[in-house]
mmCIF file with all atom_site columns, C-alpha atoms in Angstrom:
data_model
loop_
_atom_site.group_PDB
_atom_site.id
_atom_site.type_symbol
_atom_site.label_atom_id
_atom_site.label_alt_id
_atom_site.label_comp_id
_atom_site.label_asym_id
_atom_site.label_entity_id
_atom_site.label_seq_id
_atom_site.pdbx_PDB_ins_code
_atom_site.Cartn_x
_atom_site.Cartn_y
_atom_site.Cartn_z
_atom_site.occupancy
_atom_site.B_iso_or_equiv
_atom_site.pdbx_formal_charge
_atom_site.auth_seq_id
_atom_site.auth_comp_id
_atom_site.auth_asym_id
_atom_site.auth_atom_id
_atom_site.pdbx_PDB_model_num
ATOM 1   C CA . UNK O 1 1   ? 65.383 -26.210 6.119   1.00 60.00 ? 170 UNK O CA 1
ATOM 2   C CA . UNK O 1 2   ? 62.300 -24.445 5.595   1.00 65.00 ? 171 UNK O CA 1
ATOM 3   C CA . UNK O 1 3   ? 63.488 -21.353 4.021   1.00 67.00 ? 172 UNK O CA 1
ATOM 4   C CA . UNK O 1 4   ? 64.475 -19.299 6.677   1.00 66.00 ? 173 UNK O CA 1
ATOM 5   C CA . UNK O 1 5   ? 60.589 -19.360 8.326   1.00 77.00 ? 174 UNK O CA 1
ATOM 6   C CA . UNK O 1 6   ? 60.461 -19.491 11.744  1.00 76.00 ? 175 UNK O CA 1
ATOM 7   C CA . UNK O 1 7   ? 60.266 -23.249 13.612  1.00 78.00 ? 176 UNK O CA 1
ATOM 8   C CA . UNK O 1 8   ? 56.438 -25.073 13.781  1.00 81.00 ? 177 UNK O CA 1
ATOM 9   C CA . UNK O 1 9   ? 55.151 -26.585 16.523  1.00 78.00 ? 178 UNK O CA 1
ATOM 10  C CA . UNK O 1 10  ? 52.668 -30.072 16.013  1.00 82.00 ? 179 UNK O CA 1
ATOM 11  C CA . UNK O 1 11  ? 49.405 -29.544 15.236  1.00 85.00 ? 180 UNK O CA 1
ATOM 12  C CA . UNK O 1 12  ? 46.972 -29.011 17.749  1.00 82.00 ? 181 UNK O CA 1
ATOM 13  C CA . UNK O 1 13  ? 43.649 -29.549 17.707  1.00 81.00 ? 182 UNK O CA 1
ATOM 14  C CA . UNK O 1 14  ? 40.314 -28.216 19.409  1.00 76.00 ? 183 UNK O CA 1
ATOM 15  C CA . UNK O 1 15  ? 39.566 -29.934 22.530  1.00 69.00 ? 184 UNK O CA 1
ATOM 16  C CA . UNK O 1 16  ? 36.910 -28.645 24.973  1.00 61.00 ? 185 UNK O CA 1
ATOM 17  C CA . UNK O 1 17  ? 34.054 -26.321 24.757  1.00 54.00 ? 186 UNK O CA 1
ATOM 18  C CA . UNK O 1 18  ? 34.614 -24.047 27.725  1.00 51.00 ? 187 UNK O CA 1
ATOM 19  C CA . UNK O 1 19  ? 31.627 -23.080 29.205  1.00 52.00 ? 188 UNK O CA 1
ATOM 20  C CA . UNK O 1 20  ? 32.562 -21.413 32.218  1.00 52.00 ? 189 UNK O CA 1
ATOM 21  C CA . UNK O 1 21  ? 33.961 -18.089 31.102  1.00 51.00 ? 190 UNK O CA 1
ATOM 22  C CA . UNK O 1 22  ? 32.097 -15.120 31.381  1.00 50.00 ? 191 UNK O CA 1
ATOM 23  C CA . UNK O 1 23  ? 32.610 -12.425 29.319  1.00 52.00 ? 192 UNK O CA 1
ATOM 24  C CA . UNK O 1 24  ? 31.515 -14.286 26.168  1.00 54.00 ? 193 UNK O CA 1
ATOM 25  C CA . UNK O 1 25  ? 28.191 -12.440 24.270  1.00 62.00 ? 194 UNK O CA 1
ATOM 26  C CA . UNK O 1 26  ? 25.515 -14.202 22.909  1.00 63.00 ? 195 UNK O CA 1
ATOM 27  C CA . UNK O 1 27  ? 26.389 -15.960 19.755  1.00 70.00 ? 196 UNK O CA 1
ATOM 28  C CA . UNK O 1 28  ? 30.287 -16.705 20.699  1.00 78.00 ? 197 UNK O CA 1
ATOM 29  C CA . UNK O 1 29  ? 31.761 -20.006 22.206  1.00 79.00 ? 198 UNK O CA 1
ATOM 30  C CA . UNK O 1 30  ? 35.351 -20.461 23.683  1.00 80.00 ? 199 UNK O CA 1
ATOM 31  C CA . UNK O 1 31  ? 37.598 -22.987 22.825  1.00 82.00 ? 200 UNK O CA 1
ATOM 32  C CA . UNK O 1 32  ? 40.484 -24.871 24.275  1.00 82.00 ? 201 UNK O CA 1
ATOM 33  C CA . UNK O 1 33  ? 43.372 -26.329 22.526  1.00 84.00 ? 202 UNK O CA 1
ATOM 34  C CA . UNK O 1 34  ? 46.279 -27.610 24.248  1.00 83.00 ? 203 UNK O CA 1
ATOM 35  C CA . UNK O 1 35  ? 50.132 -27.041 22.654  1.00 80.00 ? 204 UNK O CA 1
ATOM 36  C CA . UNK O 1 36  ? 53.237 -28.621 22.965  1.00 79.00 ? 205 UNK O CA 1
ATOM 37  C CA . UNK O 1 37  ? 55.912 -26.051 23.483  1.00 75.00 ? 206 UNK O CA 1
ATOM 38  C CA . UNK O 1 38  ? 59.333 -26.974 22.782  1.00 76.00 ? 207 UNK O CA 1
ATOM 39  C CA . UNK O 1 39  ? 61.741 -24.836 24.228  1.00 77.00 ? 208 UNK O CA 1
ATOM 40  C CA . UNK O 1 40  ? 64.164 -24.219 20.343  1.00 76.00 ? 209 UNK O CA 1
ATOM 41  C CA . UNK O 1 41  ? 60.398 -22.763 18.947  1.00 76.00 ? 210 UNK O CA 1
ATOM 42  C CA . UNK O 1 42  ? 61.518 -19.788 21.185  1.00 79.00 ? 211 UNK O CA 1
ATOM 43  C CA . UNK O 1 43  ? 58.311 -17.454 21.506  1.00 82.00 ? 212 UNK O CA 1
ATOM 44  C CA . UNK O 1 44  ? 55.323 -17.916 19.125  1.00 86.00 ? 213 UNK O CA 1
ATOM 45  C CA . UNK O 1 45  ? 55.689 -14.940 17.282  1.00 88.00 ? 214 UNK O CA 1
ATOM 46  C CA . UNK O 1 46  ? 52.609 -16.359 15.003  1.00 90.00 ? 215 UNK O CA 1
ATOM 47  C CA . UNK O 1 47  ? 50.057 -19.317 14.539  1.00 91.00 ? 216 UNK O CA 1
ATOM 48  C CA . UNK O 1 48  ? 48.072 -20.857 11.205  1.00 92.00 ? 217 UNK O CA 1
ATOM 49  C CA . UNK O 1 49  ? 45.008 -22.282 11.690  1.00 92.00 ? 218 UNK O CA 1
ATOM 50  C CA . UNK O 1 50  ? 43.063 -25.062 9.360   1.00 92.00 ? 219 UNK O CA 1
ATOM 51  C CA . UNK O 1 51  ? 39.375 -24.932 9.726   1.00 90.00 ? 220 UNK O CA 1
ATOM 52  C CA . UNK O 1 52  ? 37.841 -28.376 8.821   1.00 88.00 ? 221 UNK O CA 1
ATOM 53  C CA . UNK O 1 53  ? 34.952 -27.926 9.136   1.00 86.00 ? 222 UNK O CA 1
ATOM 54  C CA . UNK O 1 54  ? 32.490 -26.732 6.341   1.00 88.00 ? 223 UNK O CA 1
ATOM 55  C CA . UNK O 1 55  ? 31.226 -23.649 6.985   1.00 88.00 ? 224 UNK O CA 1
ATOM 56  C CA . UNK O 1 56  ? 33.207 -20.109 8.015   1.00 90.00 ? 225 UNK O CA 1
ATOM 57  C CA . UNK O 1 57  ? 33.433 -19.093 11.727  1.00 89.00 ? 226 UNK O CA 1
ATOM 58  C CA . UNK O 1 58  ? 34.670 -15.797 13.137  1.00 91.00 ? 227 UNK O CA 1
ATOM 59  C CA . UNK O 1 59  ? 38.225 -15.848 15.090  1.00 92.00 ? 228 UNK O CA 1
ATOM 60  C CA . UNK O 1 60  ? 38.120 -12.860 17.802  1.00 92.00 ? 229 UNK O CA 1
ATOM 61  C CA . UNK O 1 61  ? 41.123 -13.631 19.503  1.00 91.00 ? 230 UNK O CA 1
ATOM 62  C CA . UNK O 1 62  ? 43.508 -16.407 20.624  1.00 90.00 ? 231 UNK O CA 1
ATOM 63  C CA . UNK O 1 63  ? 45.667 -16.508 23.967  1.00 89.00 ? 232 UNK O CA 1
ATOM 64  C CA . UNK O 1 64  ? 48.468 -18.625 24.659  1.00 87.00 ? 233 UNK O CA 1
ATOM 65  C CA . UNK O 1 65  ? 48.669 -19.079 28.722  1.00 87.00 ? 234 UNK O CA 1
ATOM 66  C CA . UNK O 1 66  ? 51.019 -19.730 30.946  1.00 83.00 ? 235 UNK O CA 1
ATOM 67  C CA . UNK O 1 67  ? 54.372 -19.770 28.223  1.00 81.00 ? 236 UNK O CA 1
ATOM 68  C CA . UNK O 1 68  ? 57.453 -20.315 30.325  1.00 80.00 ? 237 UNK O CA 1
ATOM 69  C CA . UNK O 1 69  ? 59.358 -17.412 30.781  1.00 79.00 ? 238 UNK O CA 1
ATOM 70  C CA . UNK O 1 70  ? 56.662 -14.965 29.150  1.00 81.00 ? 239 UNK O CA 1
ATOM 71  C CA . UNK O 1 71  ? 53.053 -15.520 30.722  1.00 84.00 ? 240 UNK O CA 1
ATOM 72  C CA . UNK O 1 72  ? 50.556 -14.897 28.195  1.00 87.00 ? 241 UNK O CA 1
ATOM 73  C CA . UNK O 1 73  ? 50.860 -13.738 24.946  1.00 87.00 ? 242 UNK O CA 1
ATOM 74  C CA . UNK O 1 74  ? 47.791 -12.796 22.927  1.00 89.00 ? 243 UNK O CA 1
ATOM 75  C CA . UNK O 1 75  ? 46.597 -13.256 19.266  1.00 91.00 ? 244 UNK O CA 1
ATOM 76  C CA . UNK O 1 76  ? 43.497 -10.184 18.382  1.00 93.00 ? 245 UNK O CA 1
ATOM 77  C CA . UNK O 1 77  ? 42.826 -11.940 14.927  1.00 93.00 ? 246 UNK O CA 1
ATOM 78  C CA . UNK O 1 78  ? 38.821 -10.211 14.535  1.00 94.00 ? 247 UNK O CA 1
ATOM 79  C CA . UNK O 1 79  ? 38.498 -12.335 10.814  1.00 94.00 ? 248 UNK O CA 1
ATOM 80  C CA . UNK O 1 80  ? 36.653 -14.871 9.394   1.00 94.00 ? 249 UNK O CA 1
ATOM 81  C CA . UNK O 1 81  ? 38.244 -18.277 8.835   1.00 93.00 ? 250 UNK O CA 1
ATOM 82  C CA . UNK O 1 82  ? 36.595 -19.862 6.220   1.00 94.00 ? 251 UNK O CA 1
ATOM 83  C CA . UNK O 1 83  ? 37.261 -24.010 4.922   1.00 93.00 ? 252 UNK O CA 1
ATOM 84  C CA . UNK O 1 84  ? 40.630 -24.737 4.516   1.00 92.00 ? 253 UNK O CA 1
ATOM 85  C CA . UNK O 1 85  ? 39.571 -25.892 0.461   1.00 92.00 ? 254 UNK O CA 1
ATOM 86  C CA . UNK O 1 86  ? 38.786 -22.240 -0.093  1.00 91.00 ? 255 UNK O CA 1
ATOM 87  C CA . UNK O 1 87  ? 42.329 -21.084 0.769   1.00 89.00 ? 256 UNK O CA 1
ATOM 88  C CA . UNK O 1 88  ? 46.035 -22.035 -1.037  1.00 86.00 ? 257 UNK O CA 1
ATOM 89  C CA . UNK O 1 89  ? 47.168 -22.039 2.637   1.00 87.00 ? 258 UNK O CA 1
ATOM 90  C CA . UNK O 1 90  ? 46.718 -22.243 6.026   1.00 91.00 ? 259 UNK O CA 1
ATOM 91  C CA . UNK O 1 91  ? 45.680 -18.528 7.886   1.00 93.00 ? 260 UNK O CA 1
ATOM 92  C CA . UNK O 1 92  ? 47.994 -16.864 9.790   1.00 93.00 ? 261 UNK O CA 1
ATOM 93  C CA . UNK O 1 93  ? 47.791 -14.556 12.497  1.00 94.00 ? 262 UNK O CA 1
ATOM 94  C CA . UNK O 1 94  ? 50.846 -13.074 14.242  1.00 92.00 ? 263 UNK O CA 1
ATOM 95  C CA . UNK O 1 95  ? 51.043 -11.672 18.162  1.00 88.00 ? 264 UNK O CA 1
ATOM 96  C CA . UNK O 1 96  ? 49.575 -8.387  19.060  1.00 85.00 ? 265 UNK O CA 1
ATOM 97  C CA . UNK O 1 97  ? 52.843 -6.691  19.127  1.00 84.00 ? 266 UNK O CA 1
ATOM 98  C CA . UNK O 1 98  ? 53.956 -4.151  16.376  1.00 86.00 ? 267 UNK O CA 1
ATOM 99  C CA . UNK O 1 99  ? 57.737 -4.370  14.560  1.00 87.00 ? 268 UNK O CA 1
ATOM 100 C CA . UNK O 1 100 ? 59.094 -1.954  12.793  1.00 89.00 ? 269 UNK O CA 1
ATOM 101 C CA . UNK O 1 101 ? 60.006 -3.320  8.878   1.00 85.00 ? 270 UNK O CA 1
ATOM 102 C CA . UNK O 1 102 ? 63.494 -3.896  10.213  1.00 89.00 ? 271 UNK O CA 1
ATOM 103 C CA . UNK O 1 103 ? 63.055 -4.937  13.594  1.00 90.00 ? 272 UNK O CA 1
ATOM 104 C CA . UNK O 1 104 ? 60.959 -7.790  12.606  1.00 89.00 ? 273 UNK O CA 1
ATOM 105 C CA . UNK O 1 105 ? 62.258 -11.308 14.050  1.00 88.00 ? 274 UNK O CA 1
ATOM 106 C CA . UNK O 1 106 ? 64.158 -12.896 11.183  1.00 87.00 ? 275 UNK O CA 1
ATOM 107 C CA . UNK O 1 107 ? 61.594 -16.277 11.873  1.00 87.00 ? 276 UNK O CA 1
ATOM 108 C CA . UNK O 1 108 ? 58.618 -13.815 10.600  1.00 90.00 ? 277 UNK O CA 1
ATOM 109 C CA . UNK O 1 109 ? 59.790 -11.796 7.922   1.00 90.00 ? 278 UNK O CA 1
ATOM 110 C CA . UNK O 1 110 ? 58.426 -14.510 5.045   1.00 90.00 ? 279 UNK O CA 1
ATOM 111 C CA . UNK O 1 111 ? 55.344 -15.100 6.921   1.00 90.00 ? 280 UNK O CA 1
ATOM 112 C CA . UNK O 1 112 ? 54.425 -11.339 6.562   1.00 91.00 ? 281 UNK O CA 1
ATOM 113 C CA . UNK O 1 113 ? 55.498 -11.174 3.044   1.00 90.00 ? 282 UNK O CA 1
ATOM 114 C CA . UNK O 1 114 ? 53.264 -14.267 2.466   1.00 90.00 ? 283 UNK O CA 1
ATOM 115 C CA . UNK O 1 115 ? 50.667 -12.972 3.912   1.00 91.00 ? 284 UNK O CA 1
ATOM 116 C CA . UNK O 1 116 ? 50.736 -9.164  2.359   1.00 90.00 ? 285 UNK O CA 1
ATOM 117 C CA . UNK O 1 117 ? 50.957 -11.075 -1.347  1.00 88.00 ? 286 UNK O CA 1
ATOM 118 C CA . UNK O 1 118 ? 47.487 -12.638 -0.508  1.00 88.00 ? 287 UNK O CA 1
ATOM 119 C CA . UNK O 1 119 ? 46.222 -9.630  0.857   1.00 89.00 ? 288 UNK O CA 1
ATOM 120 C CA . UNK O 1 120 ? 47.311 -7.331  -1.925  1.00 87.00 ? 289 UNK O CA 1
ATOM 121 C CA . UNK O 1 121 ? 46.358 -10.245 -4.614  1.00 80.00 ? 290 UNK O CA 1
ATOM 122 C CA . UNK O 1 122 ? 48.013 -11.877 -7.664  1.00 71.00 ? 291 UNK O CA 1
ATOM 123 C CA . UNK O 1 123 ? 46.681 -9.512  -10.309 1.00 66.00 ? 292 UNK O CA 1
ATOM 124 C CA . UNK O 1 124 ? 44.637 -12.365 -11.751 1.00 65.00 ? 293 UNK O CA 1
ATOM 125 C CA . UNK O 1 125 ? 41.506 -11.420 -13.114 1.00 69.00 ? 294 UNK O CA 1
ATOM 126 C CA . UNK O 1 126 ? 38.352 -12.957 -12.094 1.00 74.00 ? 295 UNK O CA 1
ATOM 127 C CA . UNK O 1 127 ? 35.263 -12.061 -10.305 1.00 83.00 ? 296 UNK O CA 1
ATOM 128 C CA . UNK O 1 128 ? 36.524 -12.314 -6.142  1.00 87.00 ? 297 UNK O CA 1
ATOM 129 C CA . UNK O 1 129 ? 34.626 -14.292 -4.024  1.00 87.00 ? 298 UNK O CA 1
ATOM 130 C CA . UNK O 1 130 ? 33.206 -13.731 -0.639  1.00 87.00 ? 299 UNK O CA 1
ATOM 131 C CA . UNK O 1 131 ? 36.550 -15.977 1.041   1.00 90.00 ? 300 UNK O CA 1
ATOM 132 C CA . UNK O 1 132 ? 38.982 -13.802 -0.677  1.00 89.00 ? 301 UNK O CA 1
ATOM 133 C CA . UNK O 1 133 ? 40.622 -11.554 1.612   1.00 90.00 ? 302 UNK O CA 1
ATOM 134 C CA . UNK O 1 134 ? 42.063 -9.260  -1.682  1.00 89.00 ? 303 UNK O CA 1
ATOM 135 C CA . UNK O 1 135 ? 42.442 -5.483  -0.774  1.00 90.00 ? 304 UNK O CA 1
ATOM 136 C CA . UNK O 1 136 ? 42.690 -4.310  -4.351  1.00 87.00 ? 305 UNK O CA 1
ATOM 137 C CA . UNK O 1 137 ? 41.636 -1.211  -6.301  1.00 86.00 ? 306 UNK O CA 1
ATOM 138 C CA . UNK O 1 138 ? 40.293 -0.411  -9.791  1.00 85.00 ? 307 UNK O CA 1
ATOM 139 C CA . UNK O 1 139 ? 38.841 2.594   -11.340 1.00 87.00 ? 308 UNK O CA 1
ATOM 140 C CA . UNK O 1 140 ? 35.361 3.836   -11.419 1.00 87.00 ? 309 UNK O CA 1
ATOM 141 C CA . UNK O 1 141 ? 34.520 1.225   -14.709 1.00 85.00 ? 310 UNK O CA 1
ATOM 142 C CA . UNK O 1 142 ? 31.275 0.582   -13.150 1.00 84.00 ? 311 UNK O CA 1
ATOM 143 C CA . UNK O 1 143 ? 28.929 3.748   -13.115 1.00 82.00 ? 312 UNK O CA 1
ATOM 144 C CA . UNK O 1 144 ? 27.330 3.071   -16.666 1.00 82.00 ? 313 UNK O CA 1
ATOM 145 C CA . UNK O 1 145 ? 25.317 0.163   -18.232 1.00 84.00 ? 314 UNK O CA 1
ATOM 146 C CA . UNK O 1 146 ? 26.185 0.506   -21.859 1.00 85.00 ? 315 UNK O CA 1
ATOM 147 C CA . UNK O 1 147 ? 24.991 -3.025  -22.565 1.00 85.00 ? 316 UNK O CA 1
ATOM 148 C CA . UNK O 1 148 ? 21.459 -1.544  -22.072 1.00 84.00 ? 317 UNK O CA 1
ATOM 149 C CA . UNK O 1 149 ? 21.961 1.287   -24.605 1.00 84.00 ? 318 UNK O CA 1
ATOM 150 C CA . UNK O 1 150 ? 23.948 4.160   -25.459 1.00 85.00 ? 319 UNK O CA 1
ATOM 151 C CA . UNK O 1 151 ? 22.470 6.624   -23.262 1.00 87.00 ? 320 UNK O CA 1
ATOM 152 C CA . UNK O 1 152 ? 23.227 4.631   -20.105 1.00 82.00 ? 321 UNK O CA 1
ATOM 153 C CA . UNK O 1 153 ? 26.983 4.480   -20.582 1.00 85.00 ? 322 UNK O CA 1
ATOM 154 C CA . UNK O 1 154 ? 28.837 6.680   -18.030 1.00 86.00 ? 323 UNK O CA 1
ATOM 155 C CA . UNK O 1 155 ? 32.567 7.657   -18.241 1.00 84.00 ? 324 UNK O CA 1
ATOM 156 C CA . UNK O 1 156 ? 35.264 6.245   -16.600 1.00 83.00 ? 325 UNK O CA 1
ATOM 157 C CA . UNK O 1 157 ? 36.620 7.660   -13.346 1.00 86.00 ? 326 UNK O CA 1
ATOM 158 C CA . UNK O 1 158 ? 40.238 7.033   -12.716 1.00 86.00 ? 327 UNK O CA 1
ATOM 159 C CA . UNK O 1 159 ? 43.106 6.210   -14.907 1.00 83.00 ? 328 UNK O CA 1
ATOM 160 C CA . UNK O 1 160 ? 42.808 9.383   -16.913 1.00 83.00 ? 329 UNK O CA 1
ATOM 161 C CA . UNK O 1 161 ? 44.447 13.019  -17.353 1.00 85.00 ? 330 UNK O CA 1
ATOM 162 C CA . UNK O 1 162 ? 40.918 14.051  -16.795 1.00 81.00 ? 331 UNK O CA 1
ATOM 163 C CA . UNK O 1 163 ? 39.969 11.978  -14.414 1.00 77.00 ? 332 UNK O CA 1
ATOM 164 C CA . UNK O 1 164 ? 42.964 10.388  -12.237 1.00 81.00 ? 333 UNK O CA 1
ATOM 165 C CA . UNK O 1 165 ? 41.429 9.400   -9.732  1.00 84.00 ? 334 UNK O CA 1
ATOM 166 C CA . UNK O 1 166 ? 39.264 8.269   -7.854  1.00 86.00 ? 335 UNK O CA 1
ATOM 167 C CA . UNK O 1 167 ? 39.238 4.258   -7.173  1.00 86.00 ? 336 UNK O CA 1
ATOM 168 C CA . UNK O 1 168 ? 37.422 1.898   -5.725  1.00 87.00 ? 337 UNK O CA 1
ATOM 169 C CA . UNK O 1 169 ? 37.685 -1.482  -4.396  1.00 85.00 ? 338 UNK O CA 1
ATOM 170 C CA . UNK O 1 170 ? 38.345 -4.418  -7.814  1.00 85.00 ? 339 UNK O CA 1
ATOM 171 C CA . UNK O 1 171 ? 35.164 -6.945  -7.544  1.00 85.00 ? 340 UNK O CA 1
ATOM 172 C CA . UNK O 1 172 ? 36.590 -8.662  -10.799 1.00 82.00 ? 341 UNK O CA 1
ATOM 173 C CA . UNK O 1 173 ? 33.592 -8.619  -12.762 1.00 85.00 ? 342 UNK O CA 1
ATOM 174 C CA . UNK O 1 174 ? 33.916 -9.410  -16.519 1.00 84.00 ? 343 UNK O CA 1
ATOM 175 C CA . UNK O 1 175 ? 33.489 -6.497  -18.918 1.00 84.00 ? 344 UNK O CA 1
ATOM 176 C CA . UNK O 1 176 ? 30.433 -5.389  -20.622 1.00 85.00 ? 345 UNK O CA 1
ATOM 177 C CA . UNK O 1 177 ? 29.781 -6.875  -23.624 1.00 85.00 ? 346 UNK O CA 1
ATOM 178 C CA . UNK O 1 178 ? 29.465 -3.465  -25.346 1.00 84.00 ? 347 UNK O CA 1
ATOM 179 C CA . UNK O 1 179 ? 32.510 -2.048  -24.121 1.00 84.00 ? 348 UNK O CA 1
ATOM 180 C CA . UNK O 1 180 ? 35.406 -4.083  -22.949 1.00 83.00 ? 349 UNK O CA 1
ATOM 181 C CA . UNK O 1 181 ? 36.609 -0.961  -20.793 1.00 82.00 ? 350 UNK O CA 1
ATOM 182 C CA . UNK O 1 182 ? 33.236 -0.814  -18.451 1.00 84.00 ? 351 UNK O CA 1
ATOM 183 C CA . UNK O 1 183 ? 32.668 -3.015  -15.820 1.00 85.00 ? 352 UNK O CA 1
ATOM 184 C CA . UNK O 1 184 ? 29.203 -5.542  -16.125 1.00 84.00 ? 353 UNK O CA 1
ATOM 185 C CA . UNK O 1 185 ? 26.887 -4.414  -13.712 1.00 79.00 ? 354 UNK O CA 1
ATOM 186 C CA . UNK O 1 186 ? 24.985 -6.796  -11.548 1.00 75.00 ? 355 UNK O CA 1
ATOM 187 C CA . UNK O 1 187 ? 21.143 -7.391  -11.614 1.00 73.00 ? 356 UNK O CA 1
ATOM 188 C CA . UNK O 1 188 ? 18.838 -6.046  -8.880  1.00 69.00 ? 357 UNK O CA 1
ATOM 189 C CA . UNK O 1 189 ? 18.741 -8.906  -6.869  1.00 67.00 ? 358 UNK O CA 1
ATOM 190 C CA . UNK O 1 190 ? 22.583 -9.536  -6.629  1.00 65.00 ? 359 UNK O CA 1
ATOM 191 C CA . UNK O 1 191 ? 23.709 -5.894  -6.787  1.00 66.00 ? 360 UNK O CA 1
ATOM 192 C CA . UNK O 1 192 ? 23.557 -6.616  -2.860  1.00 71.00 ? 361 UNK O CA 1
ATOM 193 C CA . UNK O 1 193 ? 26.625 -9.207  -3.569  1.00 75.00 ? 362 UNK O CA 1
ATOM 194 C CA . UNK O 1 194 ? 29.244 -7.038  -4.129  1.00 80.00 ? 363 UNK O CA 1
ATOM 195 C CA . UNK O 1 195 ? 32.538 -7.918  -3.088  1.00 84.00 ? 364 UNK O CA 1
ATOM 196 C CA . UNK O 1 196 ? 34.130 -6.558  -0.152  1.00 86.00 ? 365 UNK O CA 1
ATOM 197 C CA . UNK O 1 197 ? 36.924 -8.150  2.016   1.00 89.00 ? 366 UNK O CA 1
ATOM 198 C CA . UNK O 1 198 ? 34.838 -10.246 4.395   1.00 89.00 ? 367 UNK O CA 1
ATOM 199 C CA . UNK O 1 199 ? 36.057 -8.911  7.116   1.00 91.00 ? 368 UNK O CA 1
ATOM 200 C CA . UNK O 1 200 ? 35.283 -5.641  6.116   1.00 89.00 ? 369 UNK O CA 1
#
């Protein structure tokens, strides 16, 4: 019924701040959120999450204790969740255990395809933003400023018989407005705003 994805459980949502474990650092908090596990779910295998609220927050890990028949199985997820407007859909995260391509449980396999299209990107074009989570590359468009004269344009690297590669990580700037085929460059004060995955 909903396209050969693995079953969902009902929403959960955060309950208690838990202030009694240890090995929390300065700066982190734990969490506890209680599910209802229904026996034809068969093993989480994966879990989306919604944040609500309006800032970003930083997801280390999630463990699900005490599941009948399995004891505990553990989520490392080490990313930054940001408001659930900023995102087309919920985050996922899947268990810490690797699958081959064609090993992977049948309930998964369009979760991970779902989730490598957003990672890899939809070839729009358009600066990225800070949320997006887009591990794309371009060429080396970038070097020169030819909007500020002749003498400052550079060549491209990349894309070339002369110069195949190398690339670099798309930030989806427009062009320059002197040549379509360079990259704009970014003033002083934001040339510290360059986009890399966040959680990078």
């Amino acid at each position: 019924g909903n396209g050969l994805k693995g079953k969902l459980g009902k929403e959960a949502y955060l309950e208690d701040w838990i202030t009694t474990i240890t090995p929390l650092t300065a700066g982190e908090s734990a969490f506890k959120v209680t599910f209802d596990w229904d026996e034809d779910i068969g093993i989480p295998g994966a879990f989306l999450i919604r944040n609500n609220h309006h800032s970003e927050f930083y997801l280390r890990s999630l463990t699900l204790e005490n599941v009948p028949g399995h004891g505990d199985i553990h989520f490392i997820c080490n990313s930054w969740v940001y408001p659930s407007d900023k995102y087309e859909k919920d985050r996922i995260f899947f268990s810490n255990k690797t699958y081959l391509p064609n090993e992977t449980p049948e309930a998964l396999v369009k979760y991970r395809k779902e989730e490598l299209k957003c990672l890899r990107g939809n070839d729009e074009k358009g600066k990225l933003q800070e949320w997006d989570r887009v591990y794309d590359y371009a060429y080396y468009n970038d070097l020169g400023n030819p909007d500020k004269g002749s003498e400052y344009a550079r060549p491209v690297l990349g894309g070339s018989t002369e110069y195949p590669y190398p690339r670099r990580g798309r930030t989806g700037r427009p062009p320059a407005t002197s040549d379509v085929n360079t990259e704009s460059r970014l003033n002083l004060l934001m040339s510290l705003d360059i986009y890399v995955p966040r959680d990078e």
